[in-house]
PDB file of C-alpha atoms in Angstrom:
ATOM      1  CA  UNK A 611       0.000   0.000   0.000  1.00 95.00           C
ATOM      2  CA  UNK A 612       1.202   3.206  -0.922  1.00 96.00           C
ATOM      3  CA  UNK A 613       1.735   6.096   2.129  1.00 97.00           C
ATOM      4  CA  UNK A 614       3.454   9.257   2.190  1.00 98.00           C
ATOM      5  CA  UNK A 615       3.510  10.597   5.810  1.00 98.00           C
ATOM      6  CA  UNK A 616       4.200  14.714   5.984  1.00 98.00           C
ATOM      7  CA  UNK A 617       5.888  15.824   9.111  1.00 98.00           C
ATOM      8  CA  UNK A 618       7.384  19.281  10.105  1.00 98.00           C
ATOM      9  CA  UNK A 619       4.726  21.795  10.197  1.00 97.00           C
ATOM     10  CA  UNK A 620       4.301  24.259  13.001  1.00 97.00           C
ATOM     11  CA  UNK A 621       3.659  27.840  13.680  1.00 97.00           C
ATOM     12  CA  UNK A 622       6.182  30.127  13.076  1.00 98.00           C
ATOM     13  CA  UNK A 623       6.988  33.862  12.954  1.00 97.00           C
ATOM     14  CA  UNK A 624       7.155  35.879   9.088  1.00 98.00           C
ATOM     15  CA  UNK A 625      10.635  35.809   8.119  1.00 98.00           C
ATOM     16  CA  UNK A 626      11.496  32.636  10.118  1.00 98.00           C
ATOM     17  CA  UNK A 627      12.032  28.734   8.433  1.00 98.00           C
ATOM     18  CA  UNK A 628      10.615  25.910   8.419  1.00 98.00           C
ATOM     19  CA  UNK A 629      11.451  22.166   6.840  1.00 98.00           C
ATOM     20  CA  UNK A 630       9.076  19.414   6.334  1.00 98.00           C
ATOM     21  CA  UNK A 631       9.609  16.213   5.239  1.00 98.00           C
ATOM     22  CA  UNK A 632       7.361  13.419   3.430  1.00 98.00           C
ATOM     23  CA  UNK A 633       8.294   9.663   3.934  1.00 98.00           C
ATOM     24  CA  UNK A 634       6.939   7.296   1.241  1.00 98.00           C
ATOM     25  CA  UNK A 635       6.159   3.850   1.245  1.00 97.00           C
ATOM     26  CA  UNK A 636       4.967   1.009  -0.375  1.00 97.00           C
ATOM     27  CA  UNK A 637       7.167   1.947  -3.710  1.00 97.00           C
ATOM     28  CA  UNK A 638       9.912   2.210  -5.225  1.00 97.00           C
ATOM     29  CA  UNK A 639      10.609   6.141  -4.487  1.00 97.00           C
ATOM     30  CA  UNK A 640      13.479   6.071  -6.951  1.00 95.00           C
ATOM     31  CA  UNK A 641      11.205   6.033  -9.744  1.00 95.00           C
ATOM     32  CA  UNK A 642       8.902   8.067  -9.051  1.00 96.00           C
ATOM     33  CA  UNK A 643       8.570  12.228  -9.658  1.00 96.00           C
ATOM     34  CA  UNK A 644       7.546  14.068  -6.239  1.00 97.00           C
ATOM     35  CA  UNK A 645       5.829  17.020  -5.664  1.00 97.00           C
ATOM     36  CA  UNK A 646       4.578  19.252  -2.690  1.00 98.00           C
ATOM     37  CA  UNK A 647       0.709  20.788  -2.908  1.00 98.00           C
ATOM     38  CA  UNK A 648      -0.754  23.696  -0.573  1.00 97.00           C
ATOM     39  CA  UNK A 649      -3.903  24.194   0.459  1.00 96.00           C
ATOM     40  CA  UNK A 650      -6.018  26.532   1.849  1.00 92.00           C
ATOM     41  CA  UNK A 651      -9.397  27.675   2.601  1.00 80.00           C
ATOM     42  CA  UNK A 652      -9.613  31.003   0.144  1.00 74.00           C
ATOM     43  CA  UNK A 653      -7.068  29.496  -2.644  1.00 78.00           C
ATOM     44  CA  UNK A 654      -7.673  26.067  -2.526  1.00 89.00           C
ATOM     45  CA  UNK A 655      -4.917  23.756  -3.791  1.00 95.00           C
ATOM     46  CA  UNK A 656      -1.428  25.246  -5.495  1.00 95.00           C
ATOM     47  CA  UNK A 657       1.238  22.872  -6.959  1.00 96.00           C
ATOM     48  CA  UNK A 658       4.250  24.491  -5.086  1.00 97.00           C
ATOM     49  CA  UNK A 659       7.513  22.339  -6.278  1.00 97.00           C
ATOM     50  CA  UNK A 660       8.222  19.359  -8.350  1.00 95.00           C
ATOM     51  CA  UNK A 661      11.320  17.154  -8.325  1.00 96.00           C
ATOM     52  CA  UNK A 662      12.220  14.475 -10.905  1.00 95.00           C
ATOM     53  CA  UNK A 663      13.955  11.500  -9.676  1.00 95.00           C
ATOM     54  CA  UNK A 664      17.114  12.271 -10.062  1.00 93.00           C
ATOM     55  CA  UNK A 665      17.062  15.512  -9.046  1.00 91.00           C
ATOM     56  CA  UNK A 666      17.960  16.762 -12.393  1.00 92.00           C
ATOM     57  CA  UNK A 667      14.717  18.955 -12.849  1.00 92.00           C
ATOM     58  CA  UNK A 668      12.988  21.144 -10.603  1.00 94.00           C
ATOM     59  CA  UNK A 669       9.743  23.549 -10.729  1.00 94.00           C
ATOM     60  CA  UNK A 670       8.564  25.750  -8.575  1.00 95.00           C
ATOM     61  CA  UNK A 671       5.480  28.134  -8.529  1.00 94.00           C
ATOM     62  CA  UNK A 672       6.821  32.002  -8.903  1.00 94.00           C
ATOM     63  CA  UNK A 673       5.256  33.196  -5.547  1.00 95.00           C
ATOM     64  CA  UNK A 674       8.116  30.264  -3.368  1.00 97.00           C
ATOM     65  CA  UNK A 675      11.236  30.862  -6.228  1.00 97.00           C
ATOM     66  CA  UNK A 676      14.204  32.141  -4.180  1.00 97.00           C
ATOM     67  CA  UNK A 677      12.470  31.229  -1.128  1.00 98.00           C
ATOM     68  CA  UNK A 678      12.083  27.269  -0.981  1.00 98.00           C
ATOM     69  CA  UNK A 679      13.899  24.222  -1.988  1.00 98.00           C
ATOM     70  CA  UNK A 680      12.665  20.798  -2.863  1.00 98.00           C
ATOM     71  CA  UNK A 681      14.595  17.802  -2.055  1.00 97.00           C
ATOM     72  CA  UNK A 682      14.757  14.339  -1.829  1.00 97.00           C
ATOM     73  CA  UNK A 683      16.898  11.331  -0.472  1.00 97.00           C
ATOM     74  CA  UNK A 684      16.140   8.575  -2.412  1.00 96.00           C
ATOM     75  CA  UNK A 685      17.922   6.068  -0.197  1.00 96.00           C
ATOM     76  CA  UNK A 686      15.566   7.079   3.069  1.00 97.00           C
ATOM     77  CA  UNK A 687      12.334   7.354   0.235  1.00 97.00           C
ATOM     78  CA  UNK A 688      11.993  10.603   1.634  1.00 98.00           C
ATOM     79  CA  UNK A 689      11.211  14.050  -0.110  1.00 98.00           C
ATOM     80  CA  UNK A 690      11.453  17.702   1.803  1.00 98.00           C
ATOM     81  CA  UNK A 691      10.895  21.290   0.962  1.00 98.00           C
ATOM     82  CA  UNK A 692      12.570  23.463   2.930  1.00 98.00           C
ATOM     83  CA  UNK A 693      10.924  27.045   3.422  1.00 98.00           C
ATOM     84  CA  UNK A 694      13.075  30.201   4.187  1.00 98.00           C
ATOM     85  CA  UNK A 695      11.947  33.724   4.465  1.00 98.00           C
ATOM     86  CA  UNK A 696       8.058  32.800   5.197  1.00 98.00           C
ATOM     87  CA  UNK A 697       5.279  35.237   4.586  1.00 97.00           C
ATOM     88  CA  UNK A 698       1.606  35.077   5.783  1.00 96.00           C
ATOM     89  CA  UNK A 699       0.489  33.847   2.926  1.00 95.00           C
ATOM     90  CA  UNK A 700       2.594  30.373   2.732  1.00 97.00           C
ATOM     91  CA  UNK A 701       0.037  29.626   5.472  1.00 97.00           C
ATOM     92  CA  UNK A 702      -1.393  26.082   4.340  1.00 97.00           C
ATOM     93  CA  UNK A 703      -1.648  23.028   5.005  1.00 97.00           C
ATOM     94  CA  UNK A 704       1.094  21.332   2.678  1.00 98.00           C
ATOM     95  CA  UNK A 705       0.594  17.762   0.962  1.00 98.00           C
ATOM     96  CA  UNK A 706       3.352  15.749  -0.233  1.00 98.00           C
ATOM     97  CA  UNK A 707       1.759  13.845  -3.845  1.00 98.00           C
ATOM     98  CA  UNK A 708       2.946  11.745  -6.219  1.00 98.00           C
ATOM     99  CA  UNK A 709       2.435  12.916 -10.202  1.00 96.00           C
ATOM    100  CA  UNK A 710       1.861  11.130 -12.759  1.00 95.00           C
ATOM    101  CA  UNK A 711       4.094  11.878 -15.902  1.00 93.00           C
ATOM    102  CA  UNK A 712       3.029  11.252 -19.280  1.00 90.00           C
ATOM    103  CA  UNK A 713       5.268  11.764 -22.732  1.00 86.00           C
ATOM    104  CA  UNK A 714       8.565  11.054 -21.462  1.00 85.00           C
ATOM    105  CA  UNK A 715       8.401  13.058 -18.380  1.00 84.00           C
ATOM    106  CA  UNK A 716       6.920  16.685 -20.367  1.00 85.00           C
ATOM    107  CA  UNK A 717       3.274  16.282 -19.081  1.00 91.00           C
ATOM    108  CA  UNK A 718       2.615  15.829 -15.582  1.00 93.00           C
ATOM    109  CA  UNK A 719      -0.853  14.114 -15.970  1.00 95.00           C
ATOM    110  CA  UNK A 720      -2.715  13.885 -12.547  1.00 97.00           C
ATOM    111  CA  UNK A 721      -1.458  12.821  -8.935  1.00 97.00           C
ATOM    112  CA  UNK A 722      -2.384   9.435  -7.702  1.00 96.00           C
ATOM    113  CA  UNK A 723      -1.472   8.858  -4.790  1.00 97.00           C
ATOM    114  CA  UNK A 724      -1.415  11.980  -1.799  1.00 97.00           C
ATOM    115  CA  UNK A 725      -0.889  12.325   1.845  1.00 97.00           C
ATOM    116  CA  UNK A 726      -2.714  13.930   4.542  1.00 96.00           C
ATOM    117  CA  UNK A 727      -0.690  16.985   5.017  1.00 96.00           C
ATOM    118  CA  UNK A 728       0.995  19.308   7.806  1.00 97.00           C
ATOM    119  CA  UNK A 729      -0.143  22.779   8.554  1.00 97.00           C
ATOM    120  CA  UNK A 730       2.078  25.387   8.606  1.00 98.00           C
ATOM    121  CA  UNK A 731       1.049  28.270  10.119  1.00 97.00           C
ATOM    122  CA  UNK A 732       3.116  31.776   9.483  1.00 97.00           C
ATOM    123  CA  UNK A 733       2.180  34.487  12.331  1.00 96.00           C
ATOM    124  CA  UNK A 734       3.455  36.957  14.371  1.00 95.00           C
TER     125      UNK A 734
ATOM    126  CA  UNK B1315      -2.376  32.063 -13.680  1.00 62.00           C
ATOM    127  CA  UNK B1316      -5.976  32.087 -12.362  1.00 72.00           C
ATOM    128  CA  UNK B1317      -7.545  28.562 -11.103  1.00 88.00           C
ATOM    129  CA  UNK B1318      -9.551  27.200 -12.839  1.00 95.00           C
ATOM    130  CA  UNK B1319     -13.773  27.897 -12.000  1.00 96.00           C
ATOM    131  CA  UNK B1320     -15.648  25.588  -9.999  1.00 96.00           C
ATOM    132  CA  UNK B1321     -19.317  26.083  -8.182  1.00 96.00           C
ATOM    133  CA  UNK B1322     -18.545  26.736  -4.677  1.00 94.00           C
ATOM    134  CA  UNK B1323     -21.049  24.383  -3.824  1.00 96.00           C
ATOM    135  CA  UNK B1324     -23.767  22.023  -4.951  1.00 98.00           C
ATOM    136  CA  UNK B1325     -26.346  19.429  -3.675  1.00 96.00           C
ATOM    137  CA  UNK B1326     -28.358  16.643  -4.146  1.00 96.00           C
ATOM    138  CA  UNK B1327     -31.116  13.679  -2.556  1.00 96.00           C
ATOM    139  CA  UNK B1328     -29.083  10.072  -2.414  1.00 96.00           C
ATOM    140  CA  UNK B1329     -29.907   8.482  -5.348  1.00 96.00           C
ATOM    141  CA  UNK B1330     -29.943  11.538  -7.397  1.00 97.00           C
ATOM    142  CA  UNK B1331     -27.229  12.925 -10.089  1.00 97.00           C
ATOM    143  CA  UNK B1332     -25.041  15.827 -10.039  1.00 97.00           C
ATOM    144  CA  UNK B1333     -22.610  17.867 -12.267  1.00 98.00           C
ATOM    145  CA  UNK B1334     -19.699  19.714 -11.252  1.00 98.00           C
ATOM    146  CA  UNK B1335     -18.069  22.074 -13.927  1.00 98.00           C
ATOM    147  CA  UNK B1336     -14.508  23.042 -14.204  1.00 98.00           C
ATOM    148  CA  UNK B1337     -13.704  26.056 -16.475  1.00 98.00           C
ATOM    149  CA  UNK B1338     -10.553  27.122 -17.542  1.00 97.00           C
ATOM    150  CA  UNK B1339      -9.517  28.241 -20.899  1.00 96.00           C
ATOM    151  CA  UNK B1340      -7.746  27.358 -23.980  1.00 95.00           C
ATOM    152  CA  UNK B1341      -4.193  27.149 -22.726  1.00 94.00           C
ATOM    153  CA  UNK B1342      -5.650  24.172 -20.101  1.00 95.00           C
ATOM    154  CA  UNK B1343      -8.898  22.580 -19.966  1.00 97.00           C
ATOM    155  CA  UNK B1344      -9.592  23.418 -23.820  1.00 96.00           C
ATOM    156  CA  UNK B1345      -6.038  22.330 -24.650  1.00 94.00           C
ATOM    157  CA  UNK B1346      -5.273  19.414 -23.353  1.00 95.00           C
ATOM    158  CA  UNK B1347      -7.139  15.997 -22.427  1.00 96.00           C
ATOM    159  CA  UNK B1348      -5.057  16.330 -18.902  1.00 96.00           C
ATOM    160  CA  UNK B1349      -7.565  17.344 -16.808  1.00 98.00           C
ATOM    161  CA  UNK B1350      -8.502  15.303 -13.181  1.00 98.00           C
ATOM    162  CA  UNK B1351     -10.821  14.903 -10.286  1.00 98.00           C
ATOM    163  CA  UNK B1352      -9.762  15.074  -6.995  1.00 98.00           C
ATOM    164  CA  UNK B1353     -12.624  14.096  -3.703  1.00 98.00           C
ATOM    165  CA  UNK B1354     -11.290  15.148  -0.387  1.00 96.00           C
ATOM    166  CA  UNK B1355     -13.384  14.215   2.715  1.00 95.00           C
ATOM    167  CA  UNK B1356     -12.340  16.349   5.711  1.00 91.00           C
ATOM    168  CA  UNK B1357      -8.909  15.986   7.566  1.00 90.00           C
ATOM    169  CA  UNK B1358      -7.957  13.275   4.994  1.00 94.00           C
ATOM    170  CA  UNK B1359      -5.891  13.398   1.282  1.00 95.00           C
ATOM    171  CA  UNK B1360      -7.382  13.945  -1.538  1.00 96.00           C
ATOM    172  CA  UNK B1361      -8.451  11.043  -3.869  1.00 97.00           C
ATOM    173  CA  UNK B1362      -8.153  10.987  -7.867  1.00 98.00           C
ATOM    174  CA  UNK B1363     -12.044  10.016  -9.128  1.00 98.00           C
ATOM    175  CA  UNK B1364     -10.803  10.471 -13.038  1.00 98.00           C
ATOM    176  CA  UNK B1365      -7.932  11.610 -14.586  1.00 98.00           C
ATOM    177  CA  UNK B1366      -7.247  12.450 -18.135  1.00 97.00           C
ATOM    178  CA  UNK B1367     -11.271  13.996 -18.386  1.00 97.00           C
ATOM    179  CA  UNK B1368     -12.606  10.355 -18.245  1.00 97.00           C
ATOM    180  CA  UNK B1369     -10.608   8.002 -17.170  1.00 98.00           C
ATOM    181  CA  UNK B1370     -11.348   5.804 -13.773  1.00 98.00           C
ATOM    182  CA  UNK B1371      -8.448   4.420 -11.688  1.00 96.00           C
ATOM    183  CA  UNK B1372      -9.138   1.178 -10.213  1.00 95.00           C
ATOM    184  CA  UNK B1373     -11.224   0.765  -7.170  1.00 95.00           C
ATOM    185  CA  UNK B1374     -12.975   4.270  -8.156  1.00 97.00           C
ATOM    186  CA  UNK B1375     -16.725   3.772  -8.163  1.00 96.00           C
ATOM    187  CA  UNK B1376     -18.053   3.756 -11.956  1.00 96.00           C
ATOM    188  CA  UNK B1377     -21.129   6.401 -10.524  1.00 97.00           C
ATOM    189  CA  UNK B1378     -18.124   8.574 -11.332  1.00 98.00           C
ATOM    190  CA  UNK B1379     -17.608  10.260 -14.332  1.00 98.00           C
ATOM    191  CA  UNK B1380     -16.060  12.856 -16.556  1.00 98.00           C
ATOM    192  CA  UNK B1381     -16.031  14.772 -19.615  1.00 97.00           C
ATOM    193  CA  UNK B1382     -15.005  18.178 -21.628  1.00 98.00           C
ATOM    194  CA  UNK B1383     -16.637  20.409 -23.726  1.00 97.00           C
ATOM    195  CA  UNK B1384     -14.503  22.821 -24.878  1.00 97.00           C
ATOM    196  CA  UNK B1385     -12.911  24.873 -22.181  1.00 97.00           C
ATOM    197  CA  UNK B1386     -15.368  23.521 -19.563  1.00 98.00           C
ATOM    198  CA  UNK B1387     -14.991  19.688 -18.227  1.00 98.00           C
ATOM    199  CA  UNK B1388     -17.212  18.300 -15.452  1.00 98.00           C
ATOM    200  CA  UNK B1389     -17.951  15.549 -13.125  1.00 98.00           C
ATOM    201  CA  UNK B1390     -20.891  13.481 -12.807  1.00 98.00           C
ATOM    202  CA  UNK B1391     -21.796  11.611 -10.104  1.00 98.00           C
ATOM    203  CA  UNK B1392     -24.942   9.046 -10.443  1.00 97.00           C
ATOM    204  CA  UNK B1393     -26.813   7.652  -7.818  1.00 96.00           C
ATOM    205  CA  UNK B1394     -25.536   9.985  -5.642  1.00 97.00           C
ATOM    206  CA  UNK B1395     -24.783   8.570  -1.868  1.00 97.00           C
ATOM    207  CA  UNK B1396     -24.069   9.836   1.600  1.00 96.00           C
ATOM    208  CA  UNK B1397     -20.338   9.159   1.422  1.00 96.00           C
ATOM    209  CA  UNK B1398     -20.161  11.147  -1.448  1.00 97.00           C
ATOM    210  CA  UNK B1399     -20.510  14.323   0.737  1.00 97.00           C
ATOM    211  CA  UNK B1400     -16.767  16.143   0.589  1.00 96.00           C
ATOM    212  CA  UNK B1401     -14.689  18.527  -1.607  1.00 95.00           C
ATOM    213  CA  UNK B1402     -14.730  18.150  -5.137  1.00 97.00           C
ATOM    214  CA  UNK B1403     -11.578  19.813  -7.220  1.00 97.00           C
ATOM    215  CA  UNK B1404     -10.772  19.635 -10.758  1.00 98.00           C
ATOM    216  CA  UNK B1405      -7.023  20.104 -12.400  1.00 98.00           C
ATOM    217  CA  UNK B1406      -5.622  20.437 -15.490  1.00 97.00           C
ATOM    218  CA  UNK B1407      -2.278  20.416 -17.094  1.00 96.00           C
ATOM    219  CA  UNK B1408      -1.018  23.746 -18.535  1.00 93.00           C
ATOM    220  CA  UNK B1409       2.791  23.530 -19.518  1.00 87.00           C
ATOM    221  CA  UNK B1410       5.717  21.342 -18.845  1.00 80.00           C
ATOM    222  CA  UNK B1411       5.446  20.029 -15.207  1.00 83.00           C
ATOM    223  CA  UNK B1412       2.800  22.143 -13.804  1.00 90.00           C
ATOM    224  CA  UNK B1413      -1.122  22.418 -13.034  1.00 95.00           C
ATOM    225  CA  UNK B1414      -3.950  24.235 -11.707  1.00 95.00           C
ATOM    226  CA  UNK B1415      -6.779  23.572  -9.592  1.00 96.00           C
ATOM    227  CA  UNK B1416     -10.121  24.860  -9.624  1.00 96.00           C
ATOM    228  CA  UNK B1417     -11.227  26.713  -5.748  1.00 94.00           C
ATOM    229  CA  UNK B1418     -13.086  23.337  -4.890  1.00 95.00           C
ATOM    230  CA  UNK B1419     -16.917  22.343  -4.858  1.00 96.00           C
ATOM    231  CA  UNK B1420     -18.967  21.563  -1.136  1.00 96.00           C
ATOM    232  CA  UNK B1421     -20.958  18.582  -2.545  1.00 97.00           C
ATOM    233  CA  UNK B1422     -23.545  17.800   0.007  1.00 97.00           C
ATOM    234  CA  UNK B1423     -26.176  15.045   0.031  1.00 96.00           C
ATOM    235  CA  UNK B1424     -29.571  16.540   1.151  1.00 92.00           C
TER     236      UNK B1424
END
């Protein structure tokens, strides 16, 4: 069965960091793209940051560029986004997902599989 | 990029049908056949119900459905049932490696 378990969330002041972490399960992370999704109430769901398998492509939505990094350790089937220099709006609750790439990687199709998610809050 | 337009909410008797649209424009919905379902129930992860406008995974009940017209795609869902109460959201593709949502439909079963 497939799981990916988000961890790391927490309130914390603008300005300040945060890292959270997604442990998969129940496949083989290595061959699989991974991406992080926000949600919240007013803008419902954002694709934030994608990561190939290799780590030889990246995207990330303009509002985080500069700001967060998407990783992954492929040995611990883990991904992370690490989030510097948060504003009030990066409030969400953040779900790790796995996309489904079509075309040799160009199209990224749908997400099948997603976890729960971890709220991070950004207040003073 | 705006997200794509969903009803904020909609609502139906068990047993009836229902329709949730999902516009967007030419440069996603109306240009690609990469558009996707999504049910969320509250405090859990979201759920693919159809992806590429009409395909089922496996295990998804076949009272789901979808479709495109144009730069609008929807979801049906037939013989509709209490545990179909939750958040509907639509995505499509719209270049390289990236999406958009819709805002998200409140289905609830009168």
């Amino acid at each position: 069965e497939v799981q990916l378990v988000e961890s790391g969330g927490g309130l914390v002041q603008p300005g300040g960091s945060l890292r959270l972490s997604c442990a998969a399960s129940g496949f083989n992370f290595n061959n699989y793209w991974m991406s992080w999704v926000r949600q919240t109430p007013g803008k419902g769901l954002e694709l934030v940051a994608n990561l190939k398998q290799d780590g030889s492509e990246i995207y990330y939505v303009d509002s985080v560029k500069g700001r967060f990094t998407i990783s992954r350790d492929n040995a611990k089937n883990s991904l992370f986004l690490q989030m510097n220099n948060l504003r009030a709006e990066d409030t969400a609750i953040y779900h790790c997902a796995r996309p489904v790439m079509r075309y040799f990687d160009w199209i990224l199709s749908h997400f099948d599989y997603w976890g729960r998610g971890t709220l991070v809050t950004v207040s003073s | 990029q705006s997200a794509l337009t969903q009803p904020a909410s909609v609502s139906g008797s068990p047993g009836q049908s229902i329709t949730i649209s999902c516009t967007g424009t030419s440069n996603d919905v109306g240009g690609y056949n990469y558009v996707s379902w999504y049910q969320q129930h509250p405090g859990k992860a979201p759920k693919v119900l159809i992806y590429e406008v009409r395909n089922r995974p496996s295990g998804v009940s076949n009272r789901f459905s979808g479709s495109k017209s144009g730069n609008t795609a929807s979801l049906t869902v037939s013989g509709l049932q209490a545990e179909d109460e939750g958040d509907y959201y639509c995505s499509s593709y719209t270049s390289r490696t990236t999406v958009i949502f819709g805002g998200g439909t409140k289905l609830t079963v009168l």
